[in-house]
Coordinates of C-alpha atoms in Angstrom, one line a residue:
M138 CA -45.7 -13.3 -7.6
T139 CA -45.5 -9.9 -5.1
T140 CA -42.3 -9.7 -4.1
P141 CA -41.5 -8.6 -0.1
S142 CA -41.4 -5.3 0.8
V143 CA -37.9 -4.0 2.7
D144 CA -37.4 -1.6 5.2
A145 CA -35.6 0.4 3.1
H146 CA -35.4 3.4 1.2
V147 CA -33.1 4.6 -1.3
R148 CA -32.5 8.3 -3.0
L149 CA -30.3 8.3 -5.5
D150 CA -29.3 11.9 -6.5
T151 CA -26.9 13.5 -8.2
H152 CA -23.1 14.6 -7.8
P153 CA -22.6 18.7 -5.8
T154 CA -19.4 18.9 -7.4
H155 CA -19.0 16.1 -9.5
P156 CA -21.4 16.2 -12.6
S157 CA -21.5 12.7 -13.3
A158 CA -20.8 10.9 -9.8
V159 CA -23.9 10.1 -8.0
I160 CA -24.5 10.3 -4.6
A161 CA -27.1 6.8 -2.8
T162 CA -28.6 8.4 0.7
L163 CA -30.1 5.1 2.7
T164 CA -33.1 5.6 5.0
G165 CA -35.3 2.7 6.9
A166 CA -34.4 -0.2 9.4
Q167 CA -33.0 -2.3 7.0
A168 CA -31.0 0.4 5.4
R169 CA -28.5 -2.6 5.6
I170 CA -29.7 -4.4 2.9
A171 CA -29.3 -1.5 0.2
H172 CA -26.1 -1.2 1.5
V173 CA -24.7 -4.0 0.7
G174 CA -26.1 -4.1 -2.5
L175 CA -24.7 -0.5 -3.6
E176 CA -21.1 -1.9 -2.7
A177 CA -21.1 -4.9 -4.3
A178 CA -22.0 -2.9 -7.4
G179 CA -18.7 -1.0 -6.6
W180 CA -20.7 2.1 -4.7
H181 CA -18.6 4.0 -3.0
V182 CA -19.1 4.4 1.4
A183 CA -18.6 8.3 2.4
A184 CA -20.5 8.8 5.1
T185 CA -22.9 6.5 7.4
N186 CA -25.8 5.6 5.7
M187 CA -24.5 7.9 2.2
L188 CA -22.6 6.3 -0.7
V189 CA -21.2 7.9 -4.1
L190 CA -20.8 6.0 -7.6
A191 CA -17.6 7.8 -9.1
R192 CA -16.1 6.0 -12.1
I193 CA -13.6 6.8 -14.6
D194 CA -16.4 6.8 -18.1
H195 CA -18.3 9.2 -15.7
E196 CA -21.3 6.4 -16.9
E197 CA -22.2 6.7 -13.0
P198 CA -26.2 7.5 -14.0
Y199 CA -26.5 4.7 -16.1
W200 CA -24.9 2.2 -13.5
A201 CA -26.9 4.2 -11.5
E202 CA -30.4 3.4 -13.2
Q203 CA -29.5 -0.5 -13.4
V204 CA -28.6 -1.2 -9.6
A205 CA -31.8 1.2 -8.9
Q206 CA -33.9 -1.2 -10.8
Q207 CA -31.9 -4.2 -8.7
L208 CA -32.8 -2.5 -6.0
A209 CA -36.2 -3.0 -6.4
T210 CA -36.7 -5.9 -7.6
L211 CA -35.6 -6.3 -3.9
G212 CA -38.9 -5.0 -2.2
I213 CA -36.6 -1.5 -1.8
T214 CA -38.2 2.0 -2.4
V215 CA -35.7 3.7 -5.1
E216 CA -36.6 8.2 -5.8
I217 CA -34.4 9.2 -8.6
T218 CA -34.4 12.3 -7.8
P219 CA -35.2 15.2 -11.1
E220 CA -31.2 16.2 -12.1
L221 CA -30.8 12.6 -11.6
R222 CA -33.6 11.7 -14.0
E223 CA -32.8 14.1 -17.2
A224 CA -28.8 12.8 -16.7
I225 CA -29.9 9.4 -17.0
D226 CA -32.4 10.1 -20.2
K227 CA -29.9 12.8 -21.7
E228 CA -28.1 10.8 -25.1
W229 CA -23.7 11.6 -24.7
T230 CA -21.0 10.2 -26.4
W231 CA -17.2 11.0 -26.3
A232 CA -15.5 13.9 -29.0
N233 CA -12.9 12.1 -31.3
Y234 CA -13.7 8.6 -29.8
P235 CA -10.4 6.5 -31.1
M236 CA -13.3 3.6 -32.2
P237 CA -16.0 5.6 -34.1
W238 CA -17.2 2.3 -35.2
C239 CA -18.8 1.2 -32.3
T240 CA -22.5 1.7 -31.1
R241 CA -23.2 3.6 -27.7
T242 CA -23.2 -0.2 -26.1
E243 CA -20.0 -1.5 -27.1
I244 CA -18.0 1.9 -25.9
R245 CA -20.0 1.4 -23.2
K246 CA -19.1 -1.9 -22.8
V247 CA -14.8 -1.6 -23.5
S248 CA -14.6 1.3 -20.5
D249 CA -17.4 -0.8 -18.4
D250 CA -13.6 -2.9 -19.1
A251 CA -11.3 -0.5 -18.3
Q252 CA -13.6 0.4 -15.3
K253 CA -13.0 -2.9 -13.9
I254 CA -8.9 -2.8 -14.7
H255 CA -9.4 0.8 -12.6
D256 CA -11.2 -0.8 -9.7
D257 CA -8.5 -3.7 -9.6
I258 CA -5.8 -1.8 -9.4
R259 CA -7.5 0.8 -6.6
H260 CA -8.6 -2.5 -4.8
G261 CA -4.9 -4.3 -4.6
R262 CA -6.1 -6.9 -6.6
L263 CA -4.3 -6.1 -10.1
L264 CA -0.4 -4.9 -9.2
I265 CA 1.5 -2.4 -11.6
H266 CA 4.3 -3.2 -11.5
A267 CA 6.3 -0.4 -14.3
H268 CA 5.0 1.8 -16.9
A269 CA 6.1 3.7 -20.2
Q270 CA 5.1 6.2 -22.5
D271 CA 4.2 5.5 -25.9
A272 CA 3.6 7.7 -28.2
H273 CA 0.1 9.7 -26.6
T274 CA -0.8 7.3 -24.6
T275 CA 0.7 5.5 -20.9
V276 CA 1.3 2.2 -20.9
A277 CA 2.0 -1.0 -17.8
V278 CA 2.7 -4.4 -16.9
G279 CA 1.8 -5.8 -14.3
T280 CA -0.1 -9.2 -12.3
Y281 CA -2.9 -10.5 -11.1
L282 CA -2.8 -11.9 -7.4
D283 CA -5.9 -13.4 -6.9
T284 CA -4.2 -15.4 -10.3
G285 CA -0.7 -15.1 -11.0
K286 CA -1.9 -14.2 -14.9
S287 CA 0.5 -11.1 -15.9
V288 CA -0.6 -7.9 -18.4
Y289 CA 0.4 -5.8 -21.0
L290 CA -2.0 -2.4 -20.2
H291 CA -2.0 -0.1 -22.7
G292 CA -3.9 4.0 -22.8
E293 CA -5.3 5.5 -19.9
N294 CA -9.2 5.7 -18.3
H295 CA -11.9 5.2 -19.7
L296 CA -9.3 4.0 -23.1
R297 CA -7.7 1.4 -21.2
Q298 CA -7.3 -2.0 -22.4
I299 CA -5.4 -4.7 -21.7
A300 CA -3.5 -5.9 -25.3
N301 CA -2.0 -9.1 -24.1
S302 CA -1.0 -11.6 -21.4
F303 CA 2.1 -13.7 -20.1
D304 CA 2.6 -16.7 -18.1
S305 CA 4.5 -15.2 -15.4
P306 CA 5.9 -11.5 -14.4
A307 CA 9.3 -12.5 -15.2
R308 CA 8.5 -12.5 -19.0
A309 CA 6.3 -9.6 -19.2
L310 CA 8.8 -7.4 -17.8
T311 CA 11.2 -8.8 -20.1
A312 CA 8.8 -7.9 -22.9
F313 CA 7.4 -4.9 -21.6
E314 CA 11.4 -3.9 -21.9
D315 CA 12.4 -4.7 -24.4
M316 CA 9.8 -2.3 -26.3
H317 CA 9.7 0.6 -24.0
A318 CA 13.2 0.3 -22.4
D319 CA 14.1 4.3 -23.4
T320 CA 11.0 5.3 -21.4
M321 CA 10.2 2.6 -18.6
R322 CA 10.2 3.7 -14.8
P323 CA 8.9 1.5 -12.2
G324 CA 5.8 1.4 -10.9
P325 CA 2.4 2.6 -12.1
A326 CA 1.8 6.1 -13.3
P327 CA 1.7 9.3 -11.8
M328 CA -2.9 9.5 -11.3
T329 CA -4.2 11.2 -14.4
D330 CA -7.0 13.9 -13.5
T331 CA -9.9 12.3 -14.7
E332 CA -8.9 9.4 -11.3
R333 CA -8.2 12.1 -9.1
D334 CA -11.9 13.9 -9.8
T335 CA -12.8 10.2 -9.6
A336 CA -10.7 9.8 -6.5
D337 CA -11.8 13.2 -4.9
A338 CA -15.9 12.2 -5.6
R339 CA -15.7 8.8 -3.5
T340 CA -15.1 11.5 -0.9
S341 CA -16.2 14.5 -0.8
P342 CA -19.8 14.2 0.0
G343 CA -21.1 14.4 3.4
T344 CA -18.2 13.0 4.7
P345 CA -17.7 14.5 8.2
T346 CA -14.1 16.0 9.3
T347 CA -13.3 13.3 12.7
A348 CA -9.5 14.6 14.5
P349 CA -6.8 11.8 14.2
E350 CA -8.0 10.1 17.7
P351 CA -4.9 11.1 20.6
P352 CA -2.2 7.8 20.4
S353 CA -1.6 5.9 23.3
T354 CA 1.3 6.3 24.9
G355 CA 1.5 2.5 27.3
A356 CA 3.3 2.1 30.3
G357 CA 6.4 3.1 30.9
T358 CA 6.8 5.0 27.5
A359 CA 6.7 8.7 27.3
P360 CA 4.0 10.1 25.1
A361 CA 6.7 11.8 23.2
D362 CA 7.8 8.3 21.9
A363 CA 3.4 8.0 20.8
P364 CA 4.3 10.7 17.1
G365 CA 1.4 12.4 15.5
P366 CA 0.6 11.2 12.1
G367 CA 2.2 14.6 10.5
A368 CA 6.0 13.4 12.1
H369 CA 5.8 10.2 9.8
E370 CA 4.6 12.1 7.3
A371 CA 7.7 14.8 7.3
L372 CA 10.0 12.0 8.4
F373 CA 9.3 10.1 5.0
N374 CA 9.5 13.3 3.4
S375 CA 12.7 14.3 4.2
F376 CA 14.1 11.2 3.6
I377 CA 13.3 11.0 -0.3
E378 CA 15.0 14.8 0.3
D379 CA 17.9 13.8 1.8
N380 CA 18.6 10.0 -0.2
G381 CA 18.4 11.0 -4.0
E382 CA 19.2 7.3 -5.1
W383 CA 15.6 7.0 -3.3
E384 CA 12.6 8.4 -5.7
K385 CA 9.1 8.6 -4.4
Y386 CA 6.6 6.8 -6.7
R387 CA 2.6 8.3 -6.9
T388 CA 0.3 5.2 -6.7
W389 CA -3.5 4.6 -7.4
S390 CA -4.6 6.0 -3.9
D391 CA -3.3 9.4 -2.7
D392 CA -3.8 7.6 0.7
T393 CA -0.1 5.5 -0.1
S394 CA 3.5 6.9 -1.2
V395 CA 6.2 4.7 -2.3
A396 CA 10.1 5.2 -3.1
N397 CA 12.1 3.1 -4.9
H398 CA 15.2 2.4 -4.6
E399 CA 17.6 3.3 -8.0
S400 CA 18.4 -0.4 -7.8
L401 CA 14.7 -0.7 -7.7
T402 CA 15.8 -3.8 -5.5
L403 CA 14.3 -2.0 -2.2
R404 CA 10.7 -0.6 -1.3
V405 CA 9.5 1.4 1.1
E406 CA 5.9 2.1 1.6
F407 CA 3.3 4.5 4.1
D408 CA 0.5 4.7 4.3
H409 CA -0.5 8.4 4.4
E410 CA -3.8 7.2 7.1
A411 CA -2.4 4.7 9.0
R412 CA -3.1 5.8 12.7
G413 CA -3.0 3.7 15.9
H414 CA -2.6 0.1 15.7
D415 CA -2.5 0.1 11.4
I416 CA 0.4 -0.5 9.1
A417 CA 1.9 2.7 8.4
W418 CA 5.4 1.9 7.0
T419 CA 5.8 -1.4 5.1
I420 CA 10.0 -1.7 4.0
A421 CA 11.0 -5.0 1.3
S422 CA 14.1 -6.1 -0.5
Y423 CA 14.4 -7.9 -3.6
Q424 CA 17.2 -10.3 -4.3
S425 CA 17.3 -8.3 -8.2
P426 CA 15.0 -5.3 -9.9
V427 CA 12.7 -9.6 -10.6
G428 CA 13.5 -11.9 -8.2
E429 CA 12.1 -13.1 -5.2
R430 CA 11.5 -11.4 -2.0
T431 CA 14.2 -11.3 0.3
W432 CA 13.1 -9.8 3.7
H433 CA 11.1 -7.8 5.4
A434 CA 9.8 -5.5 7.8
T435 CA 6.8 -3.2 8.7
A436 CA 5.9 -1.1 11.4
T437 CA 2.3 0.8 12.8
A438 CA 1.3 4.5 12.8
D439 CA 1.9 5.0 16.2
T440 CA 5.9 3.4 16.1
P441 CA 8.3 6.3 17.5
T442 CA 9.7 8.9 14.9
D443 CA 13.4 7.4 15.8
M444 CA 13.5 4.0 15.6
I445 CA 11.6 4.8 12.0
E446 CA 14.5 6.5 11.1
T447 CA 17.3 4.5 12.3
L448 CA 14.9 2.3 10.2
L449 CA 15.0 4.5 7.3
K450 CA 19.1 5.7 7.8
S451 CA 19.7 1.0 7.8
L452 CA 18.7 0.7 4.3
D453 CA 22.4 1.5 3.2
T454 CA 24.0 -1.1 0.5
D455 CA 26.3 -3.0 3.2
A456 CA 22.9 -3.3 5.5
A457 CA 20.2 -3.7 3.6
W458 CA 21.8 -6.4 0.9
T459 CA 24.0 -8.8 3.2
E460 CA 22.9 -12.1 4.3
R461 CA 20.0 -12.5 2.6
S462 CA 20.3 -16.2 2.8
S463 CA 21.6 -16.6 6.4
A464 CA 20.3 -19.1 8.7
P465 CA 17.2 -16.5 10.8
L466 CA 18.9 -18.3 14.3
A467 CA 22.9 -18.8 13.7
E468 CA 25.1 -17.8 16.4
R469 CA 26.5 -14.6 14.7
T470 CA 23.1 -13.1 13.9
L471 CA 22.2 -13.6 17.3
T472 CA 25.1 -11.9 19.6
T473 CA 24.9 -9.5 16.5
V474 CA 21.8 -8.7 16.9
T475 CA 21.2 -8.4 21.0
G476 CA 24.0 -8.3 21.7
P477 CA 23.8 -3.7 22.6
L478 CA 20.8 -5.1 24.5
T479 CA 22.6 -7.6 26.2
E480 CA 25.3 -5.2 27.0
L481 CA 23.4 -3.1 29.2
G482 CA 22.0 -5.3 30.9
W483 CA 19.0 -6.9 29.8
T484 CA 18.3 -10.1 30.2
Q485 CA 16.9 -13.3 27.9
T486 CA 13.2 -14.3 29.2
I487 CA 11.5 -17.6 27.4
N488 CA 7.9 -18.2 26.9
G489 CA 7.2 -21.1 25.1
H490 CA 8.9 -20.8 22.0
H491 CA 9.6 -17.0 22.2
I492 CA 12.4 -15.4 23.4
N493 CA 12.2 -11.8 24.9
W494 CA 14.9 -9.4 26.2
P495 CA 12.2 -7.1 27.8
A496 CA 13.7 -2.8 29.6
P497 CA 15.0 -3.0 32.1
K498 CA 12.6 -0.5 33.1
G499 CA 9.5 -1.8 31.2
G500 CA 8.4 -0.5 28.0
T501 CA 9.8 -1.7 25.4
G502 CA 11.8 -4.2 23.7
L503 CA 12.4 -7.3 21.3
R504 CA 11.0 -10.6 20.7
L505 CA 12.4 -13.4 19.0
D506 CA 9.8 -16.0 17.0
V507 CA 11.9 -18.5 17.3
A508 CA 9.6 -21.4 15.0
A509 CA 9.1 -18.2 12.7
A510 CA 13.0 -18.5 12.5
G511 CA 13.1 -22.1 12.2
A512 CA 10.3 -22.1 9.7
R513 CA 10.6 -23.7 6.1
S514 CA 8.4 -21.1 4.5
G515 CA 10.0 -18.3 2.9
R516 CA 7.0 -16.7 3.4
A517 CA 6.9 -16.4 7.2
G518 CA 5.1 -14.9 9.5
A519 CA 7.1 -12.4 11.4
T520 CA 10.0 -13.7 13.3
W521 CA 11.6 -10.4 15.3
T522 CA 9.3 -8.0 16.4
V523 CA 10.6 -3.9 18.2
W524 CA 7.5 -3.3 20.2
G525 CA 6.9 -0.4 23.0
G526 CA 3.9 0.1 25.7
N527 CA 2.3 -2.0 27.8
T528 CA 4.3 -5.9 26.9
A529 CA 4.9 -7.8 24.5
E530 CA 2.1 -8.9 24.1
Q531 CA -0.5 -6.5 24.3
P532 CA 1.9 -3.5 22.6
T533 CA 1.3 -0.3 21.9
W534 CA 4.3 0.1 17.9
T535 CA 5.5 -2.4 16.4
V536 CA 7.9 -3.4 14.0
E537 CA 8.7 -5.8 12.8
F538 CA 11.0 -8.1 10.3
T539 CA 11.2 -11.6 8.3
R540 CA 13.8 -14.1 9.0
H541 CA 15.7 -13.2 6.7
T542 CA 16.4 -9.0 7.1
P543 CA 20.3 -8.5 8.2
A544 CA 21.6 -8.8 11.2
G545 CA 23.2 -5.5 11.0
V546 CA 19.8 -3.3 10.0
L547 CA 18.2 -5.1 13.0
Q548 CA 21.4 -4.4 15.9
D549 CA 20.6 -0.1 14.4
L550 CA 17.2 -0.6 15.9
T551 CA 18.8 -2.2 19.4
Y552 CA 21.3 -0.1 19.6
N553 CA 18.6 2.8 19.7
L554 CA 16.6 0.7 22.3
A555 CA 19.6 0.2 24.3
L556 CA 21.2 3.7 24.2
T557 CA 16.7 4.7 24.8
H558 CA 15.8 2.1 27.4
S559 CA 18.6 1.4 29.7
A560 CA 18.7 1.4 32.4
R561 CA 22.5 2.1 32.6
T562 CA 23.6 5.4 30.4
A563 CA 27.4 3.6 29.1
H564 CA 26.4 3.6 25.5
P565 CA 27.0 -0.2 24.4
Q566 CA 30.3 -1.4 22.5
K567 CA 30.2 0.4 18.8
V568 CA 31.7 0.2 15.5
P569 CA 31.6 3.3 13.1
G570 CA 28.7 2.4 10.5
H571 CA 28.1 2.3 6.8
G572 CA 27.6 5.1 5.0
H573 CA 24.6 6.5 7.7
K574 CA 24.8 7.6 12.0
A575 CA 23.3 4.1 12.7
V576 CA 25.9 2.4 14.4
R577 CA 26.6 -2.1 15.4
T578 CA 28.4 -3.5 17.8
T579 CA 29.7 -6.3 14.3
A580 CA 31.3 -5.3 11.2
P581 CA 28.5 -6.7 8.6
A582 CA 29.1 -9.3 5.5
T583 CA 30.1 -8.4 2.6
P584 CA 27.6 -7.2 1.2
T585 CA 26.1 -8.7 -2.6
P586 CA 25.8 -6.2 -5.1
P587 CA 22.8 -5.2 -7.0
V588 CA 22.0 -6.5 -10.1
P589 CA 20.9 -3.4 -12.1
G590 CA 17.7 -3.6 -13.8
R591 CA 14.7 -1.2 -14.9
A592 CA 11.7 -3.1 -13.7
A593 CA 10.0 -2.8 -10.3
R594 CA 9.0 -5.3 -7.6
S595 CA 5.8 -6.3 -5.8
W596 CA 5.5 -6.9 -2.5

């Protein structure tokens, strides 16, 4: 039976700056068919009709030939350059390989398993809770989000293996701490040189340099309220520098940075590549280092920096650790959160299951989703939303909070809104803040002390 011809041509060549990586250039009216096949085989899109295969085991030529054979069976024309053909035919092995009894095929299997672990971490399927040093290598503990299985990882790069598995994150973290208490640190380990080079190879060839789109300010919001990405970057860096109880950790992706509080019950994640309506900030609080998430907040990339700064300053012990199980619609909570707005003339409107407090001058406001606040599930969607731009339904930027966010944290932001977006200039009534410049109209409840521990938390 003759394989039908597909109008697609794939040219496979070596990477210009990363010798083992391979570039695929696609042409033809049906190039999309080849594109899908390459992505399914682990190739990364670097530019329009250009994909890159970059692996931590440096076995790209071998896997490039495998995918070339698969594409050919589909009727796709595949061209392999002489340089890549030479790399494919070249016999080599790892120097001082720690498993010398393995055949070349077995070595490739070990490294391919390590590559899959690396990809699972990079794509967020395997969440790393903590890492440690074990002799001359790195060990880590994490959980697969799709299955809930927790694993103990041993080794780095092409030698990383699953050494043990557990039926829950708590059991895995407890065992990990028993073995590595002295060197255990929360979150993933810093990227190795190999991982960094591999990440660079996935994006460097032919990637167009484009300037970020100018942020939209929306009606009623001054252009200065829509910061460029550099402003958020600087804010994140200054937050780490000015607050010694927070420590920054490198993730498996250079696009994201994570900061953990020393209690290991608060976590801030910043996405360096977020733009416009993308989520740039994610903040999460946990009952204990190995406990359930109590509340979390997200903010989009166009959120004014003063709002982000206020939110970050509210993450002190009394504001972020209190009222973790309070009723979201309690009268005290509503009064505390909305007090700064109502004192300066912001009026309440109701639209379906939403209660809105729009600014008198327009352009921003506060929204409460009553349905989300009353949901029984702890994983309900956003309950409170601070927004700016056109309307609450079509905002330019948003800061969203789940149902058990402490009222003091929310009030810090509504006080900021009241000061900057009210028709009157008088300040609402306030009391001194607790450890930072933000203020509240109602004193927070007695804080719940953090539970000491070592393990990092998942979102």
